[in-house]
Every structure is written in C-alpha cells, then in structure tokens.
Short mmCIF file of C-alpha atoms in Angstrom, two decimals:
data_model
loop_
_atom_site.label_atom_id
_atom_site.label_comp_id
_atom_site.label_asym_id
_atom_site.label_seq_id
_atom_site.Cartn_x
_atom_site.Cartn_y
_atom_site.Cartn_z
CA MET A 1 145.71 295.41 144.26
CA ARG A 2 142.80 293.24 143.91
CA ILE A 3 142.83 289.61 144.55
CA VAL A 4 140.35 286.97 143.53
CA ILE A 5 139.87 284.11 145.74
CA ILE A 6 137.81 280.91 144.50
CA ASN A 7 136.71 277.80 146.76
CA GLY A 8 135.98 274.75 144.85
CA PRO A 9 133.50 271.71 145.68
CA ASN A 10 132.57 271.16 149.16
CA LEU A 11 134.17 274.06 150.65
CA ASN A 12 130.82 275.27 151.35
CA LEU A 13 130.64 272.55 153.97
CA ILE A 14 133.69 273.57 156.19
CA GLY A 15 133.13 273.93 159.73
CA THR A 16 130.98 270.88 159.78
CA ARG A 17 132.87 268.73 157.26
CA SER A 18 135.25 266.70 159.31
CA PRO A 19 136.21 269.48 161.52
CA GLU A 20 139.30 266.97 162.75
CA ILE A 21 140.64 267.74 159.31
CA TYR A 22 139.39 271.12 158.16
CA GLY A 23 138.57 272.97 161.59
CA THR A 24 135.66 274.49 162.82
CA THR A 25 135.76 277.85 160.91
CA THR A 26 132.87 278.22 158.20
CA LEU A 27 133.16 279.33 154.85
CA ASP A 28 131.47 282.58 155.81
CA GLU A 29 134.10 282.84 158.79
CA LEU A 30 136.95 282.19 156.16
CA GLU A 31 135.75 284.92 153.60
CA ALA A 32 135.54 287.39 156.42
CA LEU A 33 139.04 286.74 157.66
CA CYS A 34 139.99 287.02 154.04
CA HIS A 35 138.54 290.39 153.62
CA GLY A 36 140.30 291.33 156.97
CA TRP A 37 143.76 290.31 155.95
CA GLY A 38 143.15 292.07 152.60
CA VAL A 39 142.68 295.15 154.34
CA GLU A 40 145.97 294.76 156.19
CA ALA A 41 147.81 293.95 152.92
CA GLU A 42 146.23 296.90 151.43
CA CYS A 43 144.23 295.08 148.70
CA VAL A 44 140.82 294.50 147.71
CA ILE A 45 139.47 290.98 148.10
CA GLU A 46 136.71 289.13 146.11
CA THR A 47 135.39 285.68 147.05
CA TYR A 48 133.57 283.00 145.53
CA GLN A 49 132.59 279.54 145.89
CA SER A 50 131.14 276.77 143.71
CA ASN A 51 130.67 273.22 143.38
CA HIS A 52 130.46 273.22 139.81
CA GLU A 53 133.56 272.94 137.30
CA GLY A 54 132.23 275.24 134.71
CA ASP A 55 131.22 277.87 137.20
CA ILE A 56 134.99 277.91 138.63
CA ILE A 57 136.23 278.15 134.86
CA ASP A 58 133.85 281.18 134.24
CA ARG A 59 135.08 282.93 137.32
CA LEU A 60 138.51 282.45 136.37
CA HIS A 61 137.98 284.07 133.26
CA ALA A 62 136.16 286.92 134.76
CA ALA A 63 139.19 287.42 137.09
CA ARG A 64 141.53 288.53 134.02
CA GLY A 65 141.31 292.07 135.21
CA ALA A 66 142.46 291.19 138.84
CA ASP A 67 146.09 291.26 139.97
CA GLY A 68 146.04 287.94 141.46
CA VAL A 69 143.91 284.44 141.96
CA ILE A 70 143.95 282.36 145.04
CA ILE A 71 142.34 279.02 144.38
CA ASN A 72 141.42 276.14 146.26
CA PRO A 73 139.99 273.57 143.90
CA GLY A 74 138.91 270.85 146.20
CA ALA A 75 138.84 267.62 144.61
CA PHE A 76 139.24 269.16 141.37
CA THR A 77 142.64 269.41 142.14
CA HIS A 78 143.47 266.14 141.32
CA TYR A 79 141.90 265.78 137.86
CA SER A 80 140.57 269.07 136.33
CA TYR A 81 142.90 269.75 133.34
CA ALA A 82 140.06 272.23 132.41
CA ILE A 83 140.94 274.07 135.50
CA ARG A 84 144.45 273.74 135.10
CA ASP A 85 143.90 275.39 131.65
CA ALA A 86 141.84 278.21 132.56
CA ILE A 87 144.24 279.28 135.42
CA ASP A 88 147.20 278.99 132.74
CA ALA A 89 145.05 281.00 130.21
CA ILE A 90 144.17 284.01 132.33
CA GLY A 91 148.28 284.70 132.94
CA LEU A 92 147.42 285.60 136.33
CA PRO A 93 149.94 284.70 139.32
CA THR A 94 147.83 282.07 141.30
CA VAL A 95 148.55 280.58 144.57
CA GLU A 96 147.06 277.11 145.18
CA VAL A 97 145.81 276.55 148.71
CA HIS A 98 144.74 273.55 150.62
CA ILE A 99 143.66 273.78 154.36
CA SER A 100 144.68 270.14 155.25
CA ASN A 101 148.14 268.47 154.47
CA VAL A 102 147.22 266.69 151.23
CA ARG A 103 150.79 265.05 151.35
CA ASP A 104 149.91 263.14 154.34
CA ARG A 105 146.73 261.97 153.40
CA GLU A 106 145.52 259.23 150.97
CA PRO A 107 147.81 259.11 148.09
CA TRP A 108 145.19 260.30 145.27
CA ARG A 109 145.29 263.55 147.14
CA ARG A 110 148.83 264.01 146.51
CA VAL A 111 148.30 264.61 143.08
CA SER A 112 147.81 268.09 141.60
CA VAL A 113 147.39 268.79 138.05
CA VAL A 114 147.22 272.69 138.79
CA SER A 115 150.27 273.04 140.87
CA ASP A 116 152.70 273.58 137.52
CA VAL A 117 150.74 276.78 136.58
CA CYS A 118 150.61 278.12 139.93
CA VAL A 119 153.18 280.44 141.42
CA SER A 120 153.10 278.67 144.92
CA THR A 121 151.31 275.93 146.50
CA ILE A 122 150.44 276.44 150.21
CA PHE A 123 149.05 273.13 152.15
CA GLY A 124 148.32 271.92 155.73
CA ARG A 125 148.64 275.36 157.33
CA GLY A 126 144.79 275.44 158.26
CA ILE A 127 142.99 278.72 157.55
CA PRO A 128 145.75 280.82 157.81
CA GLY A 129 146.89 279.55 154.53
CA TYR A 130 144.81 282.09 152.84
CA ARG A 131 146.46 284.81 154.83
CA ASP A 132 149.51 283.45 153.76
CA ALA A 133 148.68 283.41 150.00
CA ILE A 134 147.65 286.87 150.19
CA ARG A 135 150.75 288.10 151.59
CA HIS A 136 152.77 286.19 148.74
CA LEU A 137 150.83 287.83 146.04
CA THR A 138 151.20 291.18 147.72
CA ALA A 139 154.89 290.58 147.95
CA ARG A 140 155.41 289.35 144.58
CA ALA A 141 153.49 292.85 143.35
CA ALA A 142 155.41 295.09 145.82
CA TRP A 143 159.09 294.16 144.37
CA PRO A 144 160.17 292.17 141.27
CA VAL A 145 161.46 288.64 142.17
CA GLU A 146 163.37 286.39 139.92
CA THR A 147 163.31 282.60 140.82
CA ILE A 148 166.33 280.70 140.25
CA ALA A 149 167.03 277.02 140.22
CA TYR A 150 170.41 276.27 141.98
CA GLY A 151 170.08 272.46 141.94
CA PRO A 152 168.33 269.54 140.06
CA ASP A 153 165.53 268.97 142.60
CA SER A 154 162.10 270.64 142.38
CA ASP A 155 162.63 272.23 146.14
CA ASN A 156 166.02 273.67 144.87
CA VAL A 157 164.89 277.05 143.92
CA GLY A 158 165.38 280.67 145.38
CA ASP A 159 163.72 283.92 144.71
CA LEU A 160 166.13 286.66 144.27
CA ARG A 161 165.29 290.29 144.60
CA ILE A 162 167.72 293.00 143.56
CA PRO A 163 167.53 296.38 145.26
CA ARG A 164 167.51 299.86 143.81
CA GLY A 165 170.64 302.20 143.83
CA GLU A 166 174.24 301.81 143.82
CA SER A 167 175.93 298.45 143.38
CA PRO A 168 177.31 295.86 144.14
CA HIS A 169 174.77 294.76 146.63
CA PRO A 170 175.14 293.42 149.95
CA VAL A 171 173.48 289.99 150.17
CA ALA A 172 170.91 288.67 152.68
CA VAL A 173 170.40 284.88 152.30
CA LEU A 174 166.90 284.02 153.94
CA LEU A 175 166.15 280.61 155.58
CA HIS A 176 162.63 279.93 156.74
CA GLY A 177 161.61 278.15 159.44
CA GLY A 178 158.27 275.76 160.18
CA HIS A 179 160.27 273.00 161.97
CA TRP A 180 162.13 271.74 158.88
CA ARG A 181 158.55 270.44 157.61
CA ASP A 182 157.43 270.76 153.75
CA THR A 183 153.92 272.22 154.86
CA ALA A 184 156.19 275.44 155.47
CA ALA A 185 158.12 277.10 152.50
CA ARG A 186 159.73 280.44 151.71
CA ASP A 187 156.77 282.38 151.22
CA LEU A 188 156.72 282.68 154.96
CA LEU A 189 159.53 285.22 154.71
CA ASP A 190 158.27 287.17 151.55
CA PRO A 191 157.41 290.19 153.69
CA ALA A 192 160.84 290.21 155.20
CA ALA A 193 162.43 289.82 151.95
CA VAL A 194 160.73 292.82 150.36
CA ASP A 195 161.45 294.91 153.20
CA LEU A 196 165.22 294.03 153.26
CA THR A 197 164.98 294.62 149.70
CA ARG A 198 163.83 298.10 149.92
CA ARG A 199 166.40 298.87 152.45
CA GLY A 200 169.27 298.12 150.06
CA TRP A 201 169.87 294.19 150.28
CA ALA A 202 169.65 291.67 147.57
CA THR A 203 167.81 289.01 149.04
CA TRP A 204 168.07 285.15 148.26
CA ASN A 205 165.25 283.57 149.88
CA ILE A 206 165.83 280.00 149.26
CA GLU A 207 163.95 276.78 149.32
CA PHE A 208 165.14 273.39 150.28
CA ALA A 209 164.07 269.74 151.08
CA ARG A 210 161.91 269.53 154.17
CA VAL A 211 160.77 266.61 156.17
CA GLY A 212 158.05 265.16 153.95
CA SER A 213 159.68 265.98 150.74
CA GLY A 214 162.92 264.13 150.94
CA GLY A 215 164.24 266.54 153.90
CA GLY A 216 166.42 265.62 156.92
CA PHE A 217 169.58 266.69 158.53
CA ARG A 218 171.90 265.66 155.80
CA SER A 219 169.86 266.50 152.73
CA THR A 220 168.58 269.80 153.88
CA THR A 221 171.84 271.05 155.21
CA ALA A 222 173.24 270.05 151.86
CA ASP A 223 170.82 271.84 149.82
CA VAL A 224 171.36 275.16 151.90
CA ALA A 225 175.07 274.92 151.20
CA GLN A 226 174.52 274.58 147.75
CA ALA A 227 172.10 277.37 147.63
CA ILE A 228 174.66 279.80 149.29
CA GLY A 229 177.32 278.76 147.00
CA SER A 230 175.23 279.11 144.07
CA LEU A 231 175.27 282.99 144.52
CA SER A 232 178.67 283.04 142.72
CA ASP A 233 176.99 281.68 139.38
CA PHE A 234 174.89 284.62 139.15
CA ALA A 235 176.59 287.33 141.28
CA GLU A 236 178.28 289.30 138.51
CA GLY A 237 175.14 289.55 136.30
CA HIS A 238 173.02 290.89 139.18
CA GLU A 239 175.89 292.96 140.72
CA LEU A 240 175.83 291.31 144.36
CA ASP A 241 178.82 291.86 146.96
CA LEU A 242 179.91 288.37 147.65
CA SER A 243 182.34 289.94 150.13
CA ASN A 244 179.31 290.86 152.56
CA VAL A 245 176.90 287.79 152.51
CA VAL A 246 174.62 287.54 155.85
CA VAL A 247 172.75 284.62 156.19
CA ILE A 248 169.43 284.93 158.27
CA GLY A 249 167.50 282.29 159.61
CA HIS A 250 164.18 282.03 161.59
CA GLY A 251 163.35 279.03 163.99
CA SER A 252 164.62 276.08 162.40
CA GLY A 253 165.87 278.04 159.51
CA GLY A 254 167.86 279.70 162.45
CA HIS A 255 169.18 276.52 163.15
CA LEU A 256 170.47 275.83 159.28
CA ALA A 257 171.92 279.53 159.47
CA LEU A 258 173.84 278.56 162.33
CA LEU A 259 174.85 275.21 160.99
CA ALA A 260 175.72 276.91 157.30
CA ALA A 261 178.81 278.61 159.45
CA VAL A 262 180.13 275.23 160.14
CA GLY A 263 180.79 273.90 156.77
CA LYS A 264 183.33 275.68 154.06
CA SER A 265 180.75 277.33 151.87
CA GLU A 266 181.96 278.56 148.37
CA VAL A 267 180.69 281.81 149.18
CA PRO A 268 182.14 283.09 152.37
CA ILE A 269 179.55 284.12 155.09
CA SER A 270 180.05 287.52 156.73
CA ALA A 271 177.72 287.05 159.52
CA ILE A 272 174.81 284.95 160.81
CA VAL A 273 171.71 286.44 161.88
CA ALA A 274 169.53 283.85 164.24
CA LEU A 275 165.83 284.66 164.94
CA ALA A 276 164.64 282.40 167.60
CA PRO A 277 166.66 279.60 166.47
CA ILE A 278 166.91 276.00 167.29
CA GLY A 279 170.62 276.20 168.45
CA ASP A 280 170.56 273.29 170.75
CA LEU A 281 168.67 270.07 168.81
CA GLU A 282 169.17 267.92 172.26
CA ALA A 283 167.56 270.89 174.51
CA ALA A 284 164.82 271.40 171.71
CA HIS A 285 164.25 267.44 171.60
CA GLU A 286 163.95 267.70 175.68
CA ALA A 287 161.52 270.39 175.42
CA GLY A 288 159.39 268.51 172.62
CA VAL A 289 159.85 271.55 170.16
CA GLY A 290 157.57 270.82 167.30
CA ASP A 291 155.82 267.86 168.62
CA GLY A 292 158.67 265.51 167.62
CA ALA A 293 160.23 267.89 164.93
CA VAL A 294 163.75 267.03 166.10
CA GLU A 295 163.37 263.34 165.87
CA ALA A 296 161.65 263.66 162.32
CA PHE A 297 164.58 265.84 161.04
CA MET A 298 167.29 263.54 162.39
CA ARG A 299 165.44 260.39 161.21
CA ARG A 300 165.68 258.77 164.91
CA THR A 301 163.42 257.55 167.73
CA PRO A 302 163.42 259.07 171.14
CA GLU A 303 165.06 256.29 172.62
CA GLN A 304 168.49 256.52 170.45
CA SER A 305 171.53 258.19 171.72
CA GLN A 306 172.11 261.99 171.98
CA GLU A 307 175.39 261.41 169.82
CA ARG A 308 173.30 261.51 166.86
CA HIS A 309 172.75 265.22 167.48
CA VAL A 310 176.27 266.07 167.72
CA ALA A 311 177.26 266.78 164.19
CA ALA A 312 173.57 268.48 163.62
CA SER A 313 173.44 270.88 166.68
CA PRO A 314 175.30 274.16 166.31
CA ILE A 315 175.91 274.37 170.16
CA MET A 316 178.05 271.09 169.80
CA ASN A 317 180.01 272.96 166.90
CA LEU A 318 181.19 276.03 168.48
CA PRO A 319 182.99 278.51 167.83
CA LEU A 320 181.48 279.04 164.72
CA GLY A 321 183.88 281.68 163.68
CA VAL A 322 181.69 284.13 162.31
CA PRO A 323 179.88 287.27 163.86
CA LEU A 324 176.64 286.20 165.47
CA LEU A 325 173.43 288.16 165.96
CA ILE A 326 170.86 286.38 167.92
CA VAL A 327 167.16 287.87 168.58
CA HIS A 328 164.57 285.98 170.76
CA GLY A 329 161.52 287.05 171.96
CA ASP A 330 160.74 285.83 175.89
CA GLU A 331 157.22 284.80 175.19
CA ASP A 332 157.98 282.92 172.22
CA GLU A 333 155.50 280.03 172.07
CA ARG A 334 157.26 277.62 169.76
CA VAL A 335 160.95 277.61 170.38
CA PRO A 336 162.04 278.23 174.34
CA VAL A 337 164.03 281.41 174.92
CA SER A 338 166.15 279.46 177.26
CA ILE A 339 167.69 277.62 173.95
CA SER A 340 169.03 281.11 172.73
CA ARG A 341 170.12 282.22 176.21
CA SER A 342 172.24 279.24 176.58
CA PHE A 343 173.53 279.19 173.05
CA ALA A 344 174.48 282.72 173.17
CA GLY A 345 176.56 282.54 176.54
CA ARG A 346 178.41 279.25 175.38
CA ALA A 347 179.05 280.95 171.90
CA ALA A 348 180.61 283.77 173.57
CA ASP A 349 182.76 281.74 176.03
CA GLU A 350 183.96 279.64 173.01
CA GLY A 351 185.21 282.93 171.44
CA ASP A 352 182.67 284.04 169.00
CA THR A 353 181.60 287.50 168.51
CA VAL A 354 177.90 287.60 169.57
CA VAL A 355 175.29 290.21 169.85
CA TYR A 356 172.25 288.94 171.86
CA HIS A 357 168.94 290.48 172.25
CA GLU A 358 166.06 289.28 174.13
CA LEU A 359 162.91 291.05 173.36
CA GLU A 360 160.40 291.66 176.14
CA GLY A 361 156.74 290.71 175.23
CA VAL A 362 157.69 289.30 171.67
CA GLY A 363 156.41 285.90 170.12
CA HIS A 364 157.78 284.06 167.59
CA GLU A 365 156.17 285.31 164.11
CA ALA A 366 156.89 288.82 165.24
CA LEU A 367 160.67 288.74 164.77
CA THR A 368 160.18 288.24 160.70
CA ASP A 369 156.61 290.54 160.48
CA PRO A 370 157.82 294.10 159.09
CA THR A 371 154.63 295.34 160.90
CA MET A 372 155.88 294.50 164.19
CA PRO A 373 158.08 296.61 166.46
CA ALA A 374 160.15 293.60 167.13
CA TRP A 375 161.48 293.74 163.20
CA VAL A 376 162.79 296.95 163.78
CA LYS A 377 165.16 295.74 166.32
CA VAL A 378 166.19 293.29 164.05
CA ILE A 379 166.56 295.14 160.85
CA ASP A 380 168.43 298.16 162.66
CA GLU A 381 171.09 295.47 163.80
CA VAL A 382 171.02 293.95 160.51
CA ASP A 383 171.86 297.13 158.76
CA ARG A 384 174.98 297.27 160.96
CA LEU A 385 176.33 294.37 159.39
CA ARG A 386 176.36 295.94 156.19
#
C-alpha cells in the first residue's frame, strides 16, 4: 500500500512557528515519524510540502497511482476550491489533517472547503494525527467498510464491516473514547474494528455528538441509543444476529457503553465490554480526568452539586442488568484504575454478572491496539461472549 502525504503552506516552519499551537516538531522530524508509522502499518509513505497552490494540485494529480492521500492544506483549507476539485478528481480516499484544534481558534479557521471530498478529517491531535490518518487509510484498505447514516445530523453515522463466513453475524457496537471531545472520532477504533471483523464479528463503529460539536450528556447518549437501535433497520440485509449484540467502549466510550444498558434500547444488548471506562463521573471529576472533561460533558461548573451526576453516572444506576466485562490497565495514565476497581466491586455487590481484569503494566491505548498483548486478553474474553 502506498500513501502520499502532502503538507501545504507554512508547514515548512513548524517547530519554530507558534510552538504553543503547533508544537516543536520540525517538518523533517514529522516526515521521519510518518515514514516510521508507515513501516509499522506495512505501507510505503511518500511526503511532499509546498507553499504554492498549483504545485500542490500537481502533486495530487501525480498521486493517482497511490492507494490514499493525507493532506494538511494549511490556509488553503479555507478557500481553495481548486485543491478541493483536485482531491475530488483523483478519486482516492483522502484524509484531511490539522495539527491544531481548528474548531477552537478564529472563526475563519473552522471553515473547510475540502472536508466534503475527504473520507475523514482529523484535527487537534497534534503530530499523532498523521499517525491516526495512516491507520485510518490502512484500515479502510484492510476490510471493506460501508458508512451508514443513522440520523439527520452530520455526526449521526457509523462504519459497518461485515465478516466472511457463516451468518447471521454477531454484532460488536464500538464506542470510541477521547473524553467526549470532538477532537476524537471513530477512526480511533478502526484497527480494533478490522481485527474484530476478521474474527467473525460484524462491527458497527459509530460516531456521535461530542463536546465542541453539539455534544453533552443528553445529546451524546441519545445519539448512542439511536445508533444501537438503528441496527434493526439494516440487520436483515446484512445478515446481522440481533440476539447477540455486544457494546464495546473505551475510556469515555466505556462510560457511554455502560450507560447504554440503563436505557431501553430497541435492540437488546447482550453484554457490555468496558475498556478503561469512566464508570463513576464524580470520582473522575475529583481526579481531574481529562482536565475538566466531566464538567464540559455535563455542562456544569466545578461548584455545582454532584446530584447532576446521578443520571449520567453508571455507578449510580447499578445494577445494569446485563453481563459486564471490564478491563483496565494498572498503568493507565488517562483514567485511574481505581475507578474500575470500585465500579466492578459495586456492580457485583448489586447483582450484576461481572468479569474484571486488571492488566499489569498496561496503559490506556494498549487496550484497543491489536498489535499489543493487552488486546489479546480483551479479544479472548470478547469471543467468549459470542
């Protein structure tokens, strides 16, 4: 697989230009990192940078023999319909990347004229956004994906992958983490989705409203419920087994997965798999998880009463009434493992069927990375739910 990475105007100055926004990584260092990520993903990376619109268009045209494109158009993002048309004309899956959170800066930076011809837009993740773009393109190439709208909003979509082999297929609904913020998106679980599909699971990797794009407790949980319920709309045509639907969530997605069991979904949930979940909002608030992420999700100030957390916190809604698999690494740097210890213990006390694994020496991201040993433990347990 060959991926062309194109950086636009002023990207040659990263490392020295506004390091408080773009970081201290230079373009040469960025390109070296991308080549390394390409080796990990077993693909060939070609890199290019120009400050000139016409040169970028020519390089896009020359990329037609490649398998995918990653582009950071810089300021051209906001007005170059010529670059937009070039992306559209070459017909390659293209990922738009921005180092900074363009939705949290000047209003004019929030406008992109190229997004509608790209398969994904990644922003606000810093330099690792390029790594995520590479992973997204390789995941798309690894297994066919159908993107389906489950509601009227732009975030009401999910990626459906169907396994080969005997049907009907058990379904794994995937809920990504990222502290409920819109800088995170469903591409984070692409590698997990591909591996699960290879193992015989139909995967429904969903997007939903997040903080920064209209999300918050009520709107986000409503989207998740709607996405799970929408499986009934296309189950027959895709040979899905709706008697075996497992919801798998990571981090804040683990919180949403646990909370999905509280409501009455149109599609019954067979089990919940919560990976490093935020199962107790008050404990997460007190621990400062995500630097104010809980407050932003709940739209509350730190001084407001914890009563606001009751409806939104899984631990306050026990028992959940479905089998629970909870996995957490003891070196998790984003969600304290103590939250899962407490949640799993109380869930068992309240009568829920709970399997709890605390993995020694494991951090947060390893739980969803198929190249890591922690994922083997996760997937072995998930396969037992089939």
